[in-house]
Amino acid sequence: MMNERGYGVDWQDSHKYITYTDLAREQAGEKACKIRDNKLEKYYNMDFGKESMEHEFERNARTAEAEQSKRAASRVKPTEPDRAGKQSAQRSVGDVERELRGIDEAVKSRTSKGRAEQAERRRAEQEAHQRAEAERRAAEEQQRIASRRYIGRDWEFER
């Protein structure tokens, strides 16, 4: 299911971690296209470990099984095939996919190109802020000058 969405998953019982691969970035020749589940946990404070994933798969299977037994008990023929387990798995895959997109952004921020883009963005923001500040100061100065002229006219008029 993850392959359909453009991500490779390397899950082996003999390995400690699950490795996720962005297949499009890998085909483009980028080296920063893989991430381990422990890094996902570190960045997003969510549990992506093997045990928690297996627990979630079991929970989804139990939920699907409970739905099937409910339908069988009520003796109502379902109008659609049971898809509860598949839908839950798709939601889980969607969650992982969102996290991987976030990781992609985090990886970009750690690459030299990403840092350069961020520095350029920061520089442009600072320049815009400085221009706005200069415009604000100029407007304040114009108000001050105008109010002095107005006060000066009134003062002379009252004499």
Coordinates of N, CA and C in Angstrom, one line a residue, residues 40 94-106:
L40 N 11.6 9.6 12.9 CA 10.2 10.1 12.9 C 9.7 10.3 14.3
G94 N -2.1 7.2 5.5 CA -2.2 8.7 5.3 C -1.5 9.5 6.4
D95 N -1.5 9.0 7.6 CA -0.8 9.7 8.7 C 0.7 9.6 8.5
V96 N 1.1 8.4 8.1 CA 2.6 8.2 7.8 C 3.0 9.1 6.7
E97 N 2.1 9.2 5.6 CA 2.5 10.0 4.5 C 2.6 11.5 4.8
R98 N 1.7 12.0 5.7 CA 1.8 13.4 6.1 C 3.1 13.6 6.9
E99 N 3.4 12.7 7.7 CA 4.6 12.8 8.5 C 5.9 12.8 7.6
L100 N 5.8 11.9 6.6 CA 7.0 11.9 5.6 C 7.1 13.2 4.9
R101 N 6.0 13.8 4.5 CA 6.0 15.1 3.9 C 6.7 16.2 4.8
G102 N 6.3 16.1 6.1 CA 6.9 17.0 7.0 C 8.4 16.8 7.2
I103 N 8.8 15.5 7.1 CA 10.2 15.1 7.2 C 10.9 15.6 6.0
D104 N 10.3 15.5 4.8 CA 10.9 16.0 3.6 C 11.3 17.5 3.8
E105 N 10.3 18.3 4.3 CA 10.6 19.7 4.6 C 11.8 19.9 5.6
A106 N 11.8 19.0 6.6 CA 12.8 19.1 7.6 C 14.2 18.8 7.0

